Amino acid sequence: MFKQPRSKYGLIILIAAVFILSIYSSTFAKKNSDYPITTPVKGEVIRTISPDEDWVQSIFTLTYTFDLQKILNEVKGRPSLNSYELIQWNVEIVEKIPKEFTVPDNKDLPEGFAFNKETRELTGKFSLECMKEKGKSDNKCNKVLNKNSVISEFSIPLTATTPGTFTFKPGKFAYTFYAEHSGQGTTKHDRDINRSPGTLSSQTVTVKGTTLTVPKTLTLYIGETASVKVDATGTIDSTKVKWESDQDGVVELKEDETTVSITPKTVGETSIRATYTYPNGHVVKSNDLKVIVKLPNLSLNPNPNELWVYQDTQGNLIQQSVTITLDQTKSDGATLVKSLPVDWTSASSALTVTGGDSNVATIRAEHGSQGGVVILGKLKGYSEQSKQTLINVKEYPQSIKTPNVILYMSDSPYSYSEQINFYPDTANVTGYGLTVLEGTDVITVEQGELKLLKPGLAKVGIVTQDVSASFPEGKGPKPISQFFYVQVKDGTDPNPGVDTPAGDFY
């Protein structure tokens, strides 16, 4: 509420009150008035903003100055303050504050000021009143004005939140002014600019600052390193740029002002960002860069399924070997520039693996295996990330032993396989074929077994398995040919369990 004068001037007070209420009910609305309409006095209400340039999060001070002297100077003859018996000045301002500035809560604003956060509208009301009391020599106007000064100022701190150049658009103010002074009869000085508001001149301020931008995502594989550069608007002191990570255990950061080198420590995710410290101490941050650290996809190349051990025609022992690579690729199929170290293991002595920590290993056959042998390649330090293959080691016999046997007619049919010895004993390619060379009337071969026909003597040839199909280039072992004698007797073996006699059957 504006102040109301306490004097004998009841009618004047009433009139003033009516116009004051009109300001509050319809500020800046054009209505008929009995007061003369005049243009505002230049400088009686001023809005300033200072400084005109500063950093983000700095305080820009909005100041309203109400200068009574500017109005009094308009009075012809410029009477001294001592001569005034009554002064009433009621002012209302309104303007919009740019959204890039934070205004204090209403409870922290000067008395008479209010801010609407939704409309961004700032309003302010100011009243000044003084009156010389009847029958007293004291001039209260003089004392009040000397005490309060003819200039009143109100300051509102605005916090800048965004870099850029911003214009405070022209605001408006309206007031009613009434003054009477002694010595000039009934002369009054009254003004009403309610119908023709005054204008608060526009003002532009610059908020210095920078916007930091980094990429949004980055995928790295263990063993890789990537560099990221921050883009900054405006001119900045690059030495004030720092980098931070939410999870220090996931990646290692090596800062070089506006660039950071990122090296994974372990599998996982983290967010990193660049920060910049303004001269006023405020820290601005970039957007988050999400860093995903992964392990590569693995595959064995080639993926062999068998190796051979055999003796060539010159008597040399051949132990086949193969070089395999644990390929390490990214999701897009690209190969890691620097492969991760690999632990190679074999589940059997039938194979040996050499390769150290390299992702390339040489697998060599040592001797025949019983089934497939597991070769496992796993990333060093990440045992759950591995790849394996099964390799069957085939060993061809270097020689065989085929003893002569004595059989009785009751032994037919007879399986000779238990009598054959393959050397070395780790040889596992033990297929063979039998052929009756002499004595076809004594025995015959059916489905790999000896069928006895009558007593007598027979010569049987044995040939080991032909594996040339496994050696398309013509290499590989040659079948071993050998023979043994079978003496067939009538009846049943009188001494079962006794070893078959060796020696010449002739």
mmCIF file with all atom_site columns, N, CA and C in Angstrom, residues 141-199:
data_model
loop_
_atom_site.group_PDB
_atom_site.id
_atom_site.type_symbol
_atom_site.label_atom_id
_atom_site.label_alt_id
_atom_site.label_comp_id
_atom_site.label_asym_id
_atom_site.label_entity_id
_atom_site.label_seq_id
_atom_site.pdbx_PDB_ins_code
_atom_site.Cartn_x
_atom_site.Cartn_y
_atom_site.Cartn_z
_atom_site.occupancy
_atom_site.B_iso_or_equiv
_atom_site.pdbx_formal_charge
_atom_site.auth_seq_id
_atom_site.auth_comp_id
_atom_site.auth_asym_id
_atom_site.auth_atom_id
_atom_site.pdbx_PDB_model_num
ATOM 1   N N  . CYS A 1 141 ? 8.799  17.918  5.693   1.00 0.00 ? 141 CYS A N  1
ATOM 2   C CA . CYS A 1 141 ? 9.296  17.543  4.359   1.00 0.00 ? 141 CYS A CA 1
ATOM 3   C C  . CYS A 1 141 ? 10.800 17.692  4.286   1.00 0.00 ? 141 CYS A C  1
ATOM 4   N N  . ASN A 1 142 ? 11.255 18.793  4.805   1.00 0.00 ? 142 ASN A N  1
ATOM 5   C CA . ASN A 1 142 ? 12.694 19.055  4.784   1.00 0.00 ? 142 ASN A CA 1
ATOM 6   C C  . ASN A 1 142 ? 13.444 17.985  5.545   1.00 0.00 ? 142 ASN A C  1
ATOM 7   N N  . LYS A 1 143 ? 12.916 17.635  6.748   1.00 0.00 ? 143 LYS A N  1
ATOM 8   C CA . LYS A 1 143 ? 13.602 16.628  7.562   1.00 0.00 ? 143 LYS A CA 1
ATOM 9   C C  . LYS A 1 143 ? 13.557 15.247  6.900   1.00 0.00 ? 143 LYS A C  1
ATOM 10  N N  . VAL A 1 144 ? 12.385 14.913  6.371   1.00 0.00 ? 144 VAL A N  1
ATOM 11  C CA . VAL A 1 144 ? 12.268 13.595  5.746   1.00 0.00 ? 144 VAL A CA 1
ATOM 12  C C  . VAL A 1 144 ? 13.193 13.468  4.544   1.00 0.00 ? 144 VAL A C  1
ATOM 13  N N  . LEU A 1 145 ? 13.167 14.528  3.748   1.00 0.00 ? 145 LEU A N  1
ATOM 14  C CA . LEU A 1 145 ? 13.996 14.452  2.549   1.00 0.00 ? 145 LEU A CA 1
ATOM 15  C C  . LEU A 1 145 ? 15.472 14.512  2.877   1.00 0.00 ? 145 LEU A C  1
ATOM 16  N N  . ASN A 1 146 ? 15.813 15.270  3.898   1.00 0.00 ? 146 ASN A N  1
ATOM 17  C CA . ASN A 1 146 ? 17.213 15.292  4.312   1.00 0.00 ? 146 ASN A CA 1
ATOM 18  C C  . ASN A 1 146 ? 17.638 13.949  4.882   1.00 0.00 ? 146 ASN A C  1
ATOM 19  N N  . LYS A 1 147 ? 16.674 13.306  5.539   1.00 0.00 ? 147 LYS A N  1
ATOM 20  C CA . LYS A 1 147 ? 17.000 12.007  6.144   1.00 0.00 ? 147 LYS A CA 1
ATOM 21  C C  . LYS A 1 147 ? 17.094 10.909  5.097   1.00 0.00 ? 147 LYS A C  1
ATOM 22  N N  . ASN A 1 148 ? 16.105 10.866  4.193   1.00 0.00 ? 148 ASN A N  1
ATOM 23  C CA . ASN A 1 148 ? 16.050 9.791   3.202   1.00 0.00 ? 148 ASN A CA 1
ATOM 24  C C  . ASN A 1 148 ? 16.763 10.135  1.912   1.00 0.00 ? 148 ASN A C  1
ATOM 25  N N  . SER A 1 149 ? 17.146 11.388  1.760   1.00 0.00 ? 149 SER A N  1
ATOM 26  C CA . SER A 1 149 ? 17.731 11.899  0.524   1.00 0.00 ? 149 SER A CA 1
ATOM 27  C C  . SER A 1 149 ? 16.650 12.009  -0.533  1.00 0.00 ? 149 SER A C  1
ATOM 28  N N  . VAL A 1 150 ? 16.860 12.884  -1.461  1.00 0.00 ? 150 VAL A N  1
ATOM 29  C CA . VAL A 1 150 ? 15.893 13.022  -2.547  1.00 0.00 ? 150 VAL A CA 1
ATOM 30  C C  . VAL A 1 150 ? 16.080 11.944  -3.589  1.00 0.00 ? 150 VAL A C  1
ATOM 31  N N  . ILE A 1 151 ? 17.072 11.110  -3.402  1.00 0.00 ? 151 ILE A N  1
ATOM 32  C CA . ILE A 1 151 ? 17.309 9.985   -4.312  1.00 0.00 ? 151 ILE A CA 1
ATOM 33  C C  . ILE A 1 151 ? 17.225 8.687   -3.504  1.00 0.00 ? 151 ILE A C  1
ATOM 34  N N  . SER A 1 152 ? 16.375 7.768   -3.951  1.00 0.00 ? 152 SER A N  1
ATOM 35  C CA . SER A 1 152 ? 16.247 6.462   -3.309  1.00 0.00 ? 152 SER A CA 1
ATOM 36  C C  . SER A 1 152 ? 16.644 5.382   -4.303  1.00 0.00 ? 152 SER A C  1
ATOM 37  N N  . GLU A 1 153 ? 17.395 4.401   -3.837  1.00 0.00 ? 153 GLU A N  1
ATOM 38  C CA . GLU A 1 153 ? 17.869 3.322   -4.707  1.00 0.00 ? 153 GLU A CA 1
ATOM 39  C C  . GLU A 1 153 ? 17.508 1.968   -4.107  1.00 0.00 ? 153 GLU A C  1
ATOM 40  N N  . PHE A 1 154 ? 17.166 1.028   -4.992  1.00 0.00 ? 154 PHE A N  1
ATOM 41  C CA . PHE A 1 154 ? 16.881 -0.341  -4.596  1.00 0.00 ? 154 PHE A CA 1
ATOM 42  C C  . PHE A 1 154 ? 17.678 -1.258  -5.528  1.00 0.00 ? 154 PHE A C  1
ATOM 43  N N  . SER A 1 155 ? 18.401 -2.182  -4.941  1.00 0.00 ? 155 SER A N  1
ATOM 44  C CA . SER A 1 155 ? 19.254 -3.085  -5.739  1.00 0.00 ? 155 SER A CA 1
ATOM 45  C C  . SER A 1 155 ? 18.775 -4.521  -5.591  1.00 0.00 ? 155 SER A C  1
ATOM 46  N N  . ILE A 1 156 ? 18.789 -5.240  -6.717  1.00 0.00 ? 156 ILE A N  1
ATOM 47  C CA . ILE A 1 156 ? 18.383 -6.644  -6.752  1.00 0.00 ? 156 ILE A CA 1
ATOM 48  C C  . ILE A 1 156 ? 19.496 -7.441  -7.434  1.00 0.00 ? 156 ILE A C  1
ATOM 49  N N  . PRO A 1 157 ? 20.076 -8.418  -6.744  1.00 0.00 ? 157 PRO A N  1
ATOM 50  C CA . PRO A 1 157 ? 21.141 -9.226  -7.358  1.00 0.00 ? 157 PRO A CA 1
ATOM 51  C C  . PRO A 1 157 ? 20.556 -10.285 -8.301  1.00 0.00 ? 157 PRO A C  1
ATOM 52  N N  . LEU A 1 158 ? 21.057 -10.327 -9.507  1.00 0.00 ? 158 LEU A N  1
ATOM 53  C CA . LEU A 1 158 ? 20.645 -11.336 -10.490 1.00 0.00 ? 158 LEU A CA 1
ATOM 54  C C  . LEU A 1 158 ? 21.839 -12.238 -10.796 1.00 0.00 ? 158 LEU A C  1
ATOM 55  N N  . THR A 1 159 ? 21.617 -13.532 -10.721 1.00 0.00 ? 159 THR A N  1
ATOM 56  C CA . THR A 1 159 ? 22.691 -14.487 -11.009 1.00 0.00 ? 159 THR A CA 1
ATOM 57  C C  . THR A 1 159 ? 22.597 -14.949 -12.453 1.00 0.00 ? 159 THR A C  1
ATOM 58  N N  . ALA A 1 160 ? 23.668 -14.733 -13.217 1.00 0.00 ? 160 ALA A N  1
ATOM 59  C CA . ALA A 1 160 ? 23.688 -15.146 -14.623 1.00 0.00 ? 160 ALA A CA 1
ATOM 60  C C  . ALA A 1 160 ? 23.931 -16.646 -14.713 1.00 0.00 ? 160 ALA A C  1
ATOM 61  N N  . THR A 1 161 ? 23.118 -17.338 -15.469 1.00 0.00 ? 161 THR A N  1
ATOM 62  C CA . THR A 1 161 ? 23.214 -18.797 -15.546 1.00 0.00 ? 161 THR A CA 1
ATOM 63  C C  . THR A 1 161 ? 23.697 -19.321 -16.891 1.00 0.00 ? 161 THR A C  1
ATOM 64  N N  . THR A 1 162 ? 23.681 -18.460 -17.910 1.00 0.00 ? 162 THR A N  1
ATOM 65  C CA . THR A 1 162 ? 23.974 -18.937 -19.263 1.00 0.00 ? 162 THR A CA 1
ATOM 66  C C  . THR A 1 162 ? 24.847 -17.928 -19.993 1.00 0.00 ? 162 THR A C  1
ATOM 67  N N  . PRO A 1 163 ? 25.892 -18.409 -20.668 1.00 0.00 ? 163 PRO A N  1
ATOM 68  C CA . PRO A 1 163 ? 26.704 -17.467 -21.439 1.00 0.00 ? 163 PRO A CA 1
ATOM 69  C C  . PRO A 1 163 ? 25.953 -16.928 -22.648 1.00 0.00 ? 163 PRO A C  1
ATOM 70  N N  . GLY A 1 164 ? 26.279 -15.682 -23.003 1.00 0.00 ? 164 GLY A N  1
ATOM 71  C CA . GLY A 1 164 ? 25.651 -15.075 -24.160 1.00 0.00 ? 164 GLY A CA 1
ATOM 72  C C  . GLY A 1 164 ? 25.450 -13.586 -23.946 1.00 0.00 ? 164 GLY A C  1
ATOM 73  N N  . THR A 1 165 ? 24.829 -12.947 -24.919 1.00 0.00 ? 165 THR A N  1
ATOM 74  C CA . THR A 1 165 ? 24.502 -11.528 -24.825 1.00 0.00 ? 165 THR A CA 1
ATOM 75  C C  . THR A 1 165 ? 22.988 -11.397 -24.699 1.00 0.00 ? 165 THR A C  1
ATOM 76  N N  . PHE A 1 166 ? 22.527 -10.696 -23.658 1.00 0.00 ? 166 PHE A N  1
ATOM 77  C CA . PHE A 1 166 ? 21.109 -10.639 -23.349 1.00 0.00 ? 166 PHE A CA 1
ATOM 78  C C  . PHE A 1 166 ? 20.669 -9.191  -23.175 1.00 0.00 ? 166 PHE A C  1
ATOM 79  N N  . THR A 1 167 ? 19.469 -8.921  -23.668 1.00 0.00 ? 167 THR A N  1
ATOM 80  C CA . THR A 1 167 ? 18.917 -7.572  -23.605 1.00 0.00 ? 167 THR A CA 1
ATOM 81  C C  . THR A 1 167 ? 17.766 -7.525  -22.603 1.00 0.00 ? 167 THR A C  1
ATOM 82  N N  . PHE A 1 168 ? 17.889 -6.618  -21.645 1.00 0.00 ? 168 PHE A N  1
ATOM 83  C CA . PHE A 1 168 ? 16.775 -6.317  -20.768 1.00 0.00 ? 168 PHE A CA 1
ATOM 84  C C  . PHE A 1 168 ? 15.908 -5.309  -21.528 1.00 0.00 ? 168 PHE A C  1
ATOM 85  N N  . LYS A 1 169 ? 14.752 -5.759  -21.959 1.00 0.00 ? 169 LYS A N  1
ATOM 86  C CA . LYS A 1 169 ? 13.896 -4.925  -22.795 1.00 0.00 ? 169 LYS A CA 1
ATOM 87  C C  . LYS A 1 169 ? 13.331 -3.751  -21.985 1.00 0.00 ? 169 LYS A C  1
ATOM 88  N N  . PRO A 1 170 ? 12.887 -2.711  -22.681 1.00 0.00 ? 170 PRO A N  1
ATOM 89  C CA . PRO A 1 170 ? 12.367 -1.546  -21.967 1.00 0.00 ? 170 PRO A CA 1
ATOM 90  C C  . PRO A 1 170 ? 11.248 -1.924  -21.005 1.00 0.00 ? 170 PRO A C  1
ATOM 91  N N  . GLY A 1 171 ? 11.405 -1.522  -19.749 1.00 0.00 ? 171 GLY A N  1
ATOM 92  C CA . GLY A 1 171 ? 10.344 -1.687  -18.773 1.00 0.00 ? 171 GLY A CA 1
ATOM 93  C C  . GLY A 1 171 ? 9.483  -0.433  -18.744 1.00 0.00 ? 171 GLY A C  1
ATOM 94  N N  . LYS A 1 172 ? 8.487  -0.445  -17.913 1.00 0.00 ? 172 LYS A N  1
ATOM 95  C CA . LYS A 1 172 ? 7.596  0.714   -17.817 1.00 0.00 ? 172 LYS A CA 1
ATOM 96  C C  . LYS A 1 172 ? 7.432  1.130   -16.366 1.00 0.00 ? 172 LYS A C  1
ATOM 97  N N  . PHE A 1 173 ? 7.124  2.400   -16.183 1.00 0.00 ? 173 PHE A N  1
ATOM 98  C CA . PHE A 1 173 ? 6.795  2.872   -14.838 1.00 0.00 ? 173 PHE A CA 1
ATOM 99  C C  . PHE A 1 173 ? 5.667  3.888   -14.938 1.00 0.00 ? 173 PHE A C  1
ATOM 100 N N  . ALA A 1 174 ? 4.870  3.951   -13.877 1.00 0.00 ? 174 ALA A N  1
ATOM 101 C CA . ALA A 1 174 ? 3.782  4.926   -13.789 1.00 0.00 ? 174 ALA A CA 1
ATOM 102 C C  . ALA A 1 174 ? 3.794  5.508   -12.384 1.00 0.00 ? 174 ALA A C  1
ATOM 103 N N  . TYR A 1 175 ? 3.315  6.753   -12.242 1.00 0.00 ? 175 TYR A N  1
ATOM 104 C CA . TYR A 1 175 ? 3.259  7.320   -10.903 1.00 0.00 ? 175 TYR A CA 1
ATOM 105 C C  . TYR A 1 175 ? 2.225  8.417   -10.826 1.00 0.00 ? 175 TYR A C  1
ATOM 106 N N  . THR A 1 176 ? 1.895  8.764   -9.614  1.00 0.00 ? 176 THR A N  1
ATOM 107 C CA . THR A 1 176 ? 1.154  10.003  -9.328  1.00 0.00 ? 176 THR A CA 1
ATOM 108 C C  . THR A 1 176 ? 2.046  10.837  -8.423  1.00 0.00 ? 176 THR A C  1
ATOM 109 N N  . PHE A 1 177 ? 2.043  12.126  -8.674  1.00 0.00 ? 177 PHE A N  1
ATOM 110 C CA . PHE A 1 177 ? 2.878  13.044  -7.885  1.00 0.00 ? 177 PHE A CA 1
ATOM 111 C C  . PHE A 1 177 ? 2.040  14.279  -7.543  1.00 0.00 ? 177 PHE A C  1
ATOM 112 N N  . TYR A 1 178 ? 2.092  14.658  -6.276  1.00 0.00 ? 178 TYR A N  1
ATOM 113 C CA . TYR A 1 178 ? 1.360  15.848  -5.816  1.00 0.00 ? 178 TYR A CA 1
ATOM 114 C C  . TYR A 1 178 ? 2.275  16.613  -4.874  1.00 0.00 ? 178 TYR A C  1
ATOM 115 N N  . ALA A 1 179 ? 2.346  17.924  -5.068  1.00 0.00 ? 179 ALA A N  1
ATOM 116 C CA . ALA A 1 179 ? 3.181  18.744  -4.193  1.00 0.00 ? 179 ALA A CA 1
ATOM 117 C C  . ALA A 1 179 ? 2.549  20.121  -4.002  1.00 0.00 ? 179 ALA A C  1
ATOM 118 N N  . GLU A 1 180 ? 2.684  20.678  -2.802  1.00 0.00 ? 180 GLU A N  1
ATOM 119 C CA . GLU A 1 180 ? 2.228  22.021  -2.468  1.00 0.00 ? 180 GLU A CA 1
ATOM 120 C C  . GLU A 1 180 ? 3.316  22.699  -1.679  1.00 0.00 ? 180 GLU A C  1
ATOM 121 N N  . HIS A 1 181 ? 3.543  23.988  -1.988  1.00 0.00 ? 181 HIS A N  1
ATOM 122 C CA . HIS A 1 181 ? 4.544  24.684  -1.182  1.00 0.00 ? 181 HIS A CA 1
ATOM 123 C C  . HIS A 1 181 ? 3.978  26.029  -0.759  1.00 0.00 ? 181 HIS A C  1
ATOM 124 N N  . SER A 1 182 ? 4.455  26.491  0.371   1.00 0.00 ? 182 SER A N  1
ATOM 125 C CA . SER A 1 182 ? 3.974  27.760  0.927   1.00 0.00 ? 182 SER A CA 1
ATOM 126 C C  . SER A 1 182 ? 4.612  28.916  0.180   1.00 0.00 ? 182 SER A C  1
ATOM 127 N N  . GLY A 1 183 ? 4.010  30.095  0.331   1.00 0.00 ? 183 GLY A N  1
ATOM 128 C CA . GLY A 1 183 ? 4.575  31.278  -0.278  1.00 0.00 ? 183 GLY A CA 1
ATOM 129 C C  . GLY A 1 183 ? 4.082  31.513  -1.672  1.00 0.00 ? 183 GLY A C  1
ATOM 130 N N  . GLN A 1 184 ? 3.330  30.539  -2.235  1.00 0.00 ? 184 GLN A N  1
ATOM 131 C CA . GLN A 1 184 ? 2.817  30.751  -3.597  1.00 0.00 ? 184 GLN A CA 1
ATOM 132 C C  . GLN A 1 184 ? 1.320  30.489  -3.669  1.00 0.00 ? 184 GLN A C  1
ATOM 133 N N  . GLY A 1 185 ? 0.636  30.806  -2.571  1.00 0.00 ? 185 GLY A N  1
ATOM 134 C CA . GLY A 1 185 ? -0.810 30.690  -2.540  1.00 0.00 ? 185 GLY A CA 1
ATOM 135 C C  . GLY A 1 185 ? -1.249 29.264  -2.730  1.00 0.00 ? 185 GLY A C  1
ATOM 136 N N  . THR A 1 186 ? -2.083 29.067  -3.693  1.00 0.00 ? 186 THR A N  1
ATOM 137 C CA . THR A 1 186 ? -2.652 27.728  -3.908  1.00 0.00 ? 186 THR A CA 1
ATOM 138 C C  . THR A 1 186 ? -1.943 26.966  -5.019  1.00 0.00 ? 186 THR A C  1
ATOM 139 N N  . THR A 1 187 ? -0.798 27.488  -5.412  1.00 0.00 ? 187 THR A N  1
ATOM 140 C CA . THR A 1 187 ? -0.082 26.809  -6.493  1.00 0.00 ? 187 THR A CA 1
ATOM 141 C C  . THR A 1 187 ? 0.262  25.380  -6.086  1.00 0.00 ? 187 THR A C  1
ATOM 142 N N  . LYS A 1 188 ? -0.030 24.442  -6.990  1.00 0.00 ? 188 LYS A N  1
ATOM 143 C CA . LYS A 1 188 ? 0.288  23.040  -6.731  1.00 0.00 ? 188 LYS A CA 1
ATOM 144 C C  . LYS A 1 188 ? 1.100  22.506  -7.901  1.00 0.00 ? 188 LYS A C  1
ATOM 145 N N  . HIS A 1 189 ? 1.860  21.510  -7.599  1.00 0.00 ? 189 HIS A N  1
ATOM 146 C CA . HIS A 1 189 ? 2.634  20.834  -8.646  1.00 0.00 ? 189 HIS A CA 1
ATOM 147 C C  . HIS A 1 189 ? 2.203  19.375  -8.630  1.00 0.00 ? 189 HIS A C  1
ATOM 148 N N  . ASP A 1 190 ? 1.383  18.977  -9.530  1.00 0.00 ? 190 ASP A N  1
ATOM 149 C CA . ASP A 1 190 ? 0.924  17.595  -9.551  1.00 0.00 ? 190 ASP A CA 1
ATOM 150 C C  . ASP A 1 190 ? 1.120  17.013  -10.952 1.00 0.00 ? 190 ASP A C  1
ATOM 151 N N  . ARG A 1 191 ? 1.395  15.729  -10.943 1.00 0.00 ? 191 ARG A N  1
ATOM 152 C CA . ARG A 1 191 ? 1.656  15.035  -12.206 1.00 0.00 ? 191 ARG A CA 1
ATOM 153 C C  . ARG A 1 191 ? 1.012  13.660  -12.129 1.00 0.00 ? 191 ARG A C  1
ATOM 154 N N  . ASP A 1 192 ? 0.579  13.170  -13.264 1.00 0.00 ? 192 ASP A N  1
ATOM 155 C CA . ASP A 1 192 ? 0.019  11.823  -13.332 1.00 0.00 ? 192 ASP A CA 1
ATOM 156 C C  . ASP A 1 192 ? 0.431  11.215  -14.665 1.00 0.00 ? 192 ASP A C  1
ATOM 157 N N  . ILE A 1 193 ? 1.303  10.249  -14.633 1.00 0.00 ? 193 ILE A N  1
ATOM 158 C CA . ILE A 1 193 ? 1.691  9.583   -15.896 1.00 0.00 ? 193 ILE A CA 1
ATOM 159 C C  . ILE A 1 193 ? 1.157  8.157   -15.922 1.00 0.00 ? 193 ILE A C  1
ATOM 160 N N  . ASN A 1 194 ? 0.069  7.971   -15.198 1.00 0.00 ? 194 ASN A N  1
ATOM 161 C CA . ASN A 1 194 ? -0.563 6.660   -15.192 1.00 0.00 ? 194 ASN A CA 1
ATOM 162 C C  . ASN A 1 194 ? -1.051 6.281   -16.577 1.00 0.00 ? 194 ASN A C  1
ATOM 163 N N  . ARG A 1 195 ? -1.526 7.263   -17.331 1.00 0.00 ? 195 ARG A N  1
ATOM 164 C CA . ARG A 1 195 ? -2.076 6.980   -18.649 1.00 0.00 ? 195 ARG A CA 1
ATOM 165 C C  . ARG A 1 195 ? -1.010 6.963   -19.739 1.00 0.00 ? 195 ARG A C  1
ATOM 166 N N  . SER A 1 196 ? 0.100  7.570   -19.498 1.00 0.00 ? 196 SER A N  1
ATOM 167 C CA . SER A 1 196 ? 1.205  7.554   -20.465 1.00 0.00 ? 196 SER A CA 1
ATOM 168 C C  . SER A 1 196 ? 2.463  7.122   -19.728 1.00 0.00 ? 196 SER A C  1
ATOM 169 N N  . PRO A 1 197 ? 2.656  5.792   -19.564 1.00 0.00 ? 197 PRO A N  1
ATOM 170 C CA . PRO A 1 197 ? 3.757  5.297   -18.723 1.00 0.00 ? 197 PRO A CA 1
ATOM 171 C C  . PRO A 1 197 ? 5.119  5.767   -19.216 1.00 0.00 ? 197 PRO A C  1
ATOM 172 N N  . GLY A 1 198 ? 6.014  5.922   -18.259 1.00 0.00 ? 198 GLY A N  1
ATOM 173 C CA . GLY A 1 198 ? 7.397  6.185   -18.593 1.00 0.00 ? 198 GLY A CA 1
ATOM 174 C C  . GLY A 1 198 ? 8.092  4.893   -18.991 1.00 0.00 ? 198 GLY A C  1
ATOM 175 N N  . THR A 1 199 ? 9.232  5.017   -19.611 1.00 0.00 ? 199 THR A N  1
ATOM 176 C CA . THR A 1 199 ? 9.946  3.848   -20.126 1.00 0.00 ? 199 THR A CA 1
ATOM 177 C C  . THR A 1 199 ? 11.299 3.705   -19.460 1.00 0.00 ? 199 THR A C  1
#
